[in-house]
Amino acid sequence: MVSFLVKRPIAVLVSLVAFLVLGFITTQQLPVSLLPSIDIPEISVQVDNPNMDALDMENTITRKMRAGLMQVSGLDKISSKSRDGHSFIHMRFNYGTDIDYSFMEVNEKIDAMMRWLPKTTLRPGVIKASASDIPVFDIAVTYKNSEQQDFLSLSEFVSRIIRRRIEQLPEVAIADMSGITNPQVVITPIPEKLHAHNLTINSLTNAFRQQNTRLGAVTLRDGFYQYAVNIRSQASSPNDIENIMLKAGSRIVRMKDVADVSIEPKAEQGEFLFNGKKGVVLSIIKNSNTRMQDLQLSFSHLLKELRNDYPNLEFSLSRDQTQLLDVSINNLKQNLVYGFVLAFLLMFLMLGSFRFSSLMAITIPASLVITMLVFYLVGLTINIISLSGLILGAGMMIDNSIIVIDNITQYRQRGDKLFAACVNGTNEVIRPLITSVLTTCAVFVPLIFLSGISGALFFDQATAIAIGLIVSLLVSILIIPVLYNLMHNDKDIVKRIINSRFRLVNVYEKGLKVVYPNRKIFVLIFLLFVPAGYYLYQNIEKQLIPEITHNDFVVKLDWNEKVTMEENSGRCKDVYRFLEHDINDMTFFIGQQQFLLNREHENSISEVDIVVAVAAAELKQVRNNLSNYLKSYYPAATFTIQNTRNVFESLFQTSEPPLVIKLRNRFNDNLPEKVIVDELLVDKNVFEQENSMALKESLVLEIDFDKLYLYDVPYNQLLNKLKSELQANNFSQVVFNQRLIPVVLSSESPRLHRILKKSFVRNNKGVLIPLRDLLSIHHQQTYKTIPADRQGKYVPLIVNIEGKDIVQAKSTVEQKLLKYPNLSYDYAGSWLRNLKTNRELMYVLSISVLLLFFILAAQFESLIQPFIVLLEVFIDIAGALLLLKLFGVSLNVMSAIGIIVMSGIIINDSIIKVDTINRLRSTGMGVEQAVYEAGYRRFNPIVMTSLTTILALVPLFFTSGLGVELQLPLAISVIGGMSLGTIVSLYFIPAFYGLIYDRGRG
């Protein structure tokens, strides 16, 4: 094959140009996104019943739904949180489950359960999670003039105009909204006029109900024709309501004669503020197959138009993930270019020939462009994960070319003609090069078996590297010999390269002459790195993902007081004024939000989520200032301050505490008593004080059944009276502007004490009995939120692990809980997930080593020589862990993958060296002579392939961004392992080979 191609250089070059042109074209068509488009194996169920408190929601609705949903196939975990009026059930499935099928199955289960739920329960909403559902940015719409307060008009305008204009963009899937103020029709009776016409409030409500009945549509026949006749509601506008007729004795009056009718804002349970100003927020979610650059371009044009068209409104972007993408993608591309330049300069310095260096430099751009073509064909996108895989593979892409060119040059040094050197030099290394690519791919393939999101995300990285390596292999063995034959017919260049080789090899040979005769001692020294690596593994910090720099943080705040929405909003504005000059912007999500997909801001009226954007250098100071302010002015408030989660952290759920105790009653499903929980929380050495579940104070109406029977009042009649009084202000609905809006009688909320004082109920004898004689009121403290899982309700307690490791913290907790035999507990937290991930990574490493053994055994046709090569892996891991420790980087998913990747890369050099020794021995050469000759022949390729891979990763140390921060631990582990691995390949492999096969001289 090589001989055939070298004889036809024009055909080869034309084919190469054709592939490059196709690659350039398809590169422009590839979707660009922050992360791969994957289905997150999660489904959320939102249940609403406005008339139930948290405990009733859990006992009556949520528990039944959990039991029914546990039967869904593929379910891994299920948990729920019940609050007043609503509950949230979170379902996580085993990765690989068909989430679309699970989505349908969940809906079927819910439909079947609806008959068992209270009739007032609304049909639960079901949300299927996806990486593409995470908003790329938020846009806040506020009035420029803070004195404008017509938020009803603003809400209507944003809902009908702004949202539609945004969703008309083909790149936008949905604009999820919150902060909307809804309208209501308010009928305010005028007592004097009612009395003058001898009318009551019941007269108004009865007249409205009678004249607001929808008769629907009927079909009438008129001769040969048939017509659909719609009979509309009498009341379809405020003007219609004003003209409703009421009979006052012998007179007819209109509603407007005895009451004022108006459209007013409905009292909402939540609010949105941006920089202290009330507004509406739209979370923009892009189409999954859209290029992020296209969305940025389209939206920037639209935003400019909106600002020009509506100068009285302010449109502000926040939590912009597109900036994260720009910085990350641009930095990764920049690192790719810098790594290429550094590798080119290294080759020039080592070879002393620009022509040879330029020949090898063809490999990377050609391989990358063709790789983009393959990306397009297999459906991969350009994202942080796949692009970082290309950076990691860039150094490896050039390795094959280095080995081919070096081997051809050696044939020319031995006197072969140019054509014969190109053919023989290439053919000789094809088999070990294929083995090298297979061994590298073998360590990546098991990565896709990581459970959960890890396996899904790193599928792109593994695939990117595998494609890049296979393409570079084909370029090296099919294109490089042809170009070498065309460009390098100058024997002087070969002589300069040989002279350069002699200068470098002389240094290496002197070292090998010290190591090989004393190989037993040096093999033992190298083997000491194995227990050293185990020691480092035990003592290095372990995390799920690397630490990521943030320029914003979120405060989850509960005032722990019975504040109104207005008071909560006022306090938030005070917080903004306090930090106004130290921040970039501040977003407040007060109370319940109205998002359809983004359910992370589910709060009560006394709670608020504050997102603060600030310069990264000032973040710590601003956090401390805000913390001190809240503690000083609102001592009753409880709050937590944590970094906001970007897209990557959201997928990995990084906000979960390291270790959580789920505390339960051993003998029943009731929550542990608050007194016991408080006793446990007193010990700050064991539990963190701030993690206690928040309490709420509520009023409880208790029926006095003795007096109920004494006064002969029917129980149902009392309940109906209470329901009527407590919900008397909301009695109907009308269709207005294509929306169904409520009609309320007076805008004032009913007051309990006033109702009990002035309301009566008739007994069976027709006597009016005061409600205050039948009911009593008392205050009660209950939990605001009731969490639960498969085992039922629990109280979560965050374990204090400061100053001690997790195992020690667990032991301390277990000793503490021995005093409470009525309590049971189990563990949760990120530490357990990290432990599972680490076990999986060790399992992946074991599979990788096993695959490597089989490949090497087939290559060498030996069961002993694979051990020579694979032993290097365990030595090199110590180098990777040592560099991680020196740089203060944890062992996380990325650094662990780096170790696995390094294991596949570094043994390529050893494979080539062992293969060369075997070839030399097959010619009759002795072991020692073969070791020295192989060292001479393979010194340049080993050093250059290692240095090019290392130099391709070096630029990651000098740039920033999410992509860089994710890949830096991987780069450190690869550089550490390969730095030690190069020395191992040069000295340990020949020493260990000689120790096995040259026993007579050991």
PDB file of N, CA and C in Angstrom, residues 861-908:
ATOM      1  N   GLU A 861       3.274 -11.372  21.013  1.00  0.00           N
ATOM      2  CA  GLU A 861       3.152 -12.836  21.026  1.00  0.00           C
ATOM      3  C   GLU A 861       3.884 -13.402  22.232  1.00  0.00           C
ATOM      4  N   SER A 862       3.633 -12.765  23.367  1.00  0.00           N
ATOM      5  CA  SER A 862       4.291 -13.153  24.618  1.00  0.00           C
ATOM      6  C   SER A 862       3.380 -12.765  25.776  1.00  0.00           C
ATOM      7  N   LEU A 863       3.432 -13.539  26.847  1.00  0.00           N
ATOM      8  CA  LEU A 863       2.675 -13.209  28.050  1.00  0.00           C
ATOM      9  C   LEU A 863       3.545 -12.516  29.096  1.00  0.00           C
ATOM     10  N   ILE A 864       4.865 -12.489  28.857  1.00  0.00           N
ATOM     11  CA  ILE A 864       5.779 -11.848  29.813  1.00  0.00           C
ATOM     12  C   ILE A 864       6.029 -10.395  29.443  1.00  0.00           C
ATOM     13  N   GLN A 865       6.256 -10.119  28.170  1.00  0.00           N
ATOM     14  CA  GLN A 865       6.606  -8.765  27.763  1.00  0.00           C
ATOM     15  C   GLN A 865       5.505  -7.729  28.049  1.00  0.00           C
ATOM     16  N   PRO A 866       4.198  -8.081  27.968  1.00  0.00           N
ATOM     17  CA  PRO A 866       3.185  -7.091  28.369  1.00  0.00           C
ATOM     18  C   PRO A 866       3.370  -6.613  29.807  1.00  0.00           C
ATOM     19  N   PHE A 867       3.847  -7.505  30.714  1.00  0.00           N
ATOM     20  CA  PHE A 867       4.072  -7.087  32.091  1.00  0.00           C
ATOM     21  C   PHE A 867       5.201  -6.055  32.170  1.00  0.00           C
ATOM     22  N   ILE A 868       6.198  -6.182  31.310  1.00  0.00           N
ATOM     23  CA  ILE A 868       7.297  -5.213  31.299  1.00  0.00           C
ATOM     24  C   ILE A 868       6.753  -3.819  31.008  1.00  0.00           C
ATOM     25  N   VAL A 869       5.854  -3.745  30.010  1.00  0.00           N
ATOM     26  CA  VAL A 869       5.299  -2.457  29.599  1.00  0.00           C
ATOM     27  C   VAL A 869       4.271  -1.947  30.626  1.00  0.00           C
ATOM     28  N   LEU A 870       3.390  -2.831  31.081  1.00  0.00           N
ATOM     29  CA  LEU A 870       2.299  -2.398  31.961  1.00  0.00           C
ATOM     30  C   LEU A 870       2.783  -2.007  33.349  1.00  0.00           C
ATOM     31  N   LEU A 871       3.907  -2.567  33.784  1.00  0.00           N
ATOM     32  CA  LEU A 871       4.432  -2.182  35.090  1.00  0.00           C
ATOM     33  C   LEU A 871       4.772  -0.688  35.114  1.00  0.00           C
ATOM     34  N   GLU A 872       5.096  -0.174  33.929  1.00  0.00           N
ATOM     35  CA  GLU A 872       5.400   1.258  33.832  1.00  0.00           C
ATOM     36  C   GLU A 872       4.200   2.113  34.247  1.00  0.00           C
ATOM     37  N   VAL A 873       2.985   1.650  33.958  1.00  0.00           N
ATOM     38  CA  VAL A 873       1.780   2.424  34.272  1.00  0.00           C
ATOM     39  C   VAL A 873       1.718   2.735  35.757  1.00  0.00           C
ATOM     40  N   PHE A 874       1.964   1.727  36.591  1.00  0.00           N
ATOM     41  CA  PHE A 874       1.833   1.912  38.035  1.00  0.00           C
ATOM     42  C   PHE A 874       2.957   2.792  38.590  1.00  0.00           C
ATOM     43  N   ILE A 875       4.099   2.806  37.923  1.00  0.00           N
ATOM     44  CA  ILE A 875       5.190   3.701  38.330  1.00  0.00           C
ATOM     45  C   ILE A 875       4.837   5.134  37.947  1.00  0.00           C
ATOM     46  N   ASP A 876       4.314   5.311  36.722  1.00  0.00           N
ATOM     47  CA  ASP A 876       4.015   6.656  36.221  1.00  0.00           C
ATOM     48  C   ASP A 876       2.870   7.317  36.985  1.00  0.00           C
ATOM     49  N   ILE A 877       1.937   6.520  37.515  1.00  0.00           N
ATOM     50  CA  ILE A 877       0.833   7.086  38.301  1.00  0.00           C
ATOM     51  C   ILE A 877       1.377   7.868  39.495  1.00  0.00           C
ATOM     52  N   ALA A 878       2.474   7.397  40.080  1.00  0.00           N
ATOM     53  CA  ALA A 878       3.090   8.116  41.197  1.00  0.00           C
ATOM     54  C   ALA A 878       3.539   9.506  40.756  1.00  0.00           C
ATOM     55  N   GLY A 879       4.077   9.608  39.539  1.00  0.00           N
ATOM     56  CA  GLY A 879       4.485  10.915  39.031  1.00  0.00           C
ATOM     57  C   GLY A 879       3.307  11.843  38.849  1.00  0.00           C
ATOM     58  N   ALA A 880       2.185  11.314  38.362  1.00  0.00           N
ATOM     59  CA  ALA A 880       0.979  12.124  38.184  1.00  0.00           C
ATOM     60  C   ALA A 880       0.450  12.617  39.525  1.00  0.00           C
ATOM     61  N   LEU A 881       0.365  11.717  40.512  1.00  0.00           N
ATOM     62  CA  LEU A 881      -0.146  12.100  41.832  1.00  0.00           C
ATOM     63  C   LEU A 881       0.788  13.084  42.523  1.00  0.00           C
ATOM     64  N   LEU A 882       2.091  12.905  42.329  1.00  0.00           N
ATOM     65  CA  LEU A 882       3.056  13.819  42.953  1.00  0.00           C
ATOM     66  C   LEU A 882       2.892  15.239  42.422  1.00  0.00           C
ATOM     67  N   LEU A 883       2.738  15.394  41.104  1.00  0.00           N
ATOM     68  CA  LEU A 883       2.575  16.737  40.546  1.00  0.00           C
ATOM     69  C   LEU A 883       1.243  17.353  40.961  1.00  0.00           C
ATOM     70  N   LEU A 884       0.194  16.527  41.059  1.00  0.00           N
ATOM     71  CA  LEU A 884      -1.095  17.030  41.561  1.00  0.00           C
ATOM     72  C   LEU A 884      -0.947  17.563  42.981  1.00  0.00           C
ATOM     73  N   LYS A 885      -0.211  16.815  43.809  1.00  0.00           N
ATOM     74  CA  LYS A 885       0.005  17.221  45.197  1.00  0.00           C
ATOM     75  C   LYS A 885       0.814  18.518  45.257  1.00  0.00           C
ATOM     76  N   LEU A 886       1.836  18.636  44.433  1.00  0.00           N
ATOM     77  CA  LEU A 886       2.682  19.836  44.445  1.00  0.00           C
ATOM     78  C   LEU A 886       1.907  21.073  44.012  1.00  0.00           C
ATOM     79  N   PHE A 887       0.986  20.911  43.076  1.00  0.00           N
ATOM     80  CA  PHE A 887       0.184  22.043  42.599  1.00  0.00           C
ATOM     81  C   PHE A 887      -1.066  22.273  43.446  1.00  0.00           C
ATOM     82  N   GLY A 888      -1.292  21.445  44.467  1.00  0.00           N
ATOM     83  CA  GLY A 888      -2.455  21.612  45.320  1.00  0.00           C
ATOM     84  C   GLY A 888      -3.765  21.284  44.638  1.00  0.00           C
ATOM     85  N   VAL A 889      -3.740  20.378  43.669  1.00  0.00           N
ATOM     86  CA  VAL A 889      -4.935  20.007  42.917  1.00  0.00           C
ATOM     87  C   VAL A 889      -5.457  18.677  43.441  1.00  0.00           C
ATOM     88  N   SER A 890      -6.764  18.568  43.541  1.00  0.00           N
ATOM     89  CA  SER A 890      -7.375  17.357  44.089  1.00  0.00           C
ATOM     90  C   SER A 890      -7.399  16.236  43.055  1.00  0.00           C
ATOM     91  N   LEU A 891      -7.641  15.039  43.540  1.00  0.00           N
ATOM     92  CA  LEU A 891      -7.911  13.909  42.655  1.00  0.00           C
ATOM     93  C   LEU A 891      -9.410  13.925  42.367  1.00  0.00           C
ATOM     94  N   ASN A 892      -9.771  14.344  41.177  1.00  0.00           N
ATOM     95  CA  ASN A 892     -11.177  14.449  40.796  1.00  0.00           C
ATOM     96  C   ASN A 892     -11.405  13.705  39.493  1.00  0.00           C
ATOM     97  N   VAL A 893     -12.602  13.831  38.964  1.00  0.00           N
ATOM     98  CA  VAL A 893     -12.926  13.116  37.729  1.00  0.00           C
ATOM     99  C   VAL A 893     -11.946  13.474  36.627  1.00  0.00           C
ATOM    100  N   MET A 894     -11.627  14.772  36.491  1.00  0.00           N
ATOM    101  CA  MET A 894     -10.767  15.220  35.402  1.00  0.00           C
ATOM    102  C   MET A 894      -9.327  14.733  35.594  1.00  0.00           C
ATOM    103  N   SER A 895      -8.768  14.894  36.799  1.00  0.00           N
ATOM    104  CA  SER A 895      -7.388  14.443  37.020  1.00  0.00           C
ATOM    105  C   SER A 895      -7.296  12.922  36.943  1.00  0.00           C
ATOM    106  N   ALA A 896      -8.333  12.221  37.387  1.00  0.00           N
ATOM    107  CA  ALA A 896      -8.324  10.754  37.286  1.00  0.00           C
ATOM    108  C   ALA A 896      -8.369  10.310  35.825  1.00  0.00           C
ATOM    109  N   ILE A 897      -9.167  11.014  35.030  1.00  0.00           N
ATOM    110  CA  ILE A 897      -9.191  10.698  33.594  1.00  0.00           C
ATOM    111  C   ILE A 897      -7.837  11.004  32.976  1.00  0.00           C
ATOM    112  N   GLY A 898      -7.186  12.082  33.446  1.00  0.00           N
ATOM    113  CA  GLY A 898      -5.839  12.394  32.981  1.00  0.00           C
ATOM    114  C   GLY A 898      -4.876  11.256  33.249  1.00  0.00           C
ATOM    115  N   ILE A 899      -4.974  10.653  34.429  1.00  0.00           N
ATOM    116  CA  ILE A 899      -4.109   9.513  34.774  1.00  0.00           C
ATOM    117  C   ILE A 899      -4.380   8.335  33.840  1.00  0.00           C
ATOM    118  N   ILE A 900      -5.672   8.090  33.572  1.00  0.00           N
ATOM    119  CA  ILE A 900      -6.013   6.989  32.670  1.00  0.00           C
ATOM    120  C   ILE A 900      -5.492   7.270  31.264  1.00  0.00           C
ATOM    121  N   VAL A 901      -5.676   8.524  30.830  1.00  0.00           N
ATOM    122  CA  VAL A 901      -5.196   8.914  29.499  1.00  0.00           C
ATOM    123  C   VAL A 901      -3.680   8.763  29.410  1.00  0.00           C
ATOM    124  N   MET A 902      -2.980   9.273  30.439  1.00  0.00           N
ATOM    125  CA  MET A 902      -1.523   9.191  30.472  1.00  0.00           C
ATOM    126  C   MET A 902      -1.059   7.739  30.380  1.00  0.00           C
ATOM    127  N   SER A 903      -1.801   6.864  31.027  1.00  0.00           N
ATOM    128  CA  SER A 903      -1.409   5.452  31.008  1.00  0.00           C
ATOM    129  C   SER A 903      -1.408   4.901  29.595  1.00  0.00           C
ATOM    130  N   GLY A 904      -2.353   5.346  28.779  1.00  0.00           N
ATOM    131  CA  GLY A 904      -2.397   4.868  27.406  1.00  0.00           C
ATOM    132  C   GLY A 904      -1.367   5.518  26.522  1.00  0.00           C
ATOM    133  N   ILE A 905      -1.016   6.784  26.828  1.00  0.00           N
ATOM    134  CA  ILE A 905      -0.063   7.506  25.976  1.00  0.00           C
ATOM    135  C   ILE A 905       1.364   7.025  26.216  1.00  0.00           C
ATOM    136  N   ILE A 906       1.757   6.979  27.493  1.00  0.00           N
ATOM    137  CA  ILE A 906       3.176   6.789  27.819  1.00  0.00           C
ATOM    138  C   ILE A 906       3.679   5.416  27.429  1.00  0.00           C
ATOM    139  N   ILE A 907       2.816   4.424  27.443  1.00  0.00           N
ATOM    140  CA  ILE A 907       3.315   3.086  27.104  1.00  0.00           C
ATOM    141  C   ILE A 907       3.566   2.933  25.612  1.00  0.00           C
ATOM    142  N   ASN A 908       3.081   3.931  24.803  1.00  0.00           N
ATOM    143  CA  ASN A 908       3.350   3.850  23.362  1.00  0.00           C
ATOM    144  C   ASN A 908       4.851   3.851  23.089  1.00  0.00           C
TER     145      ASN A 908
END
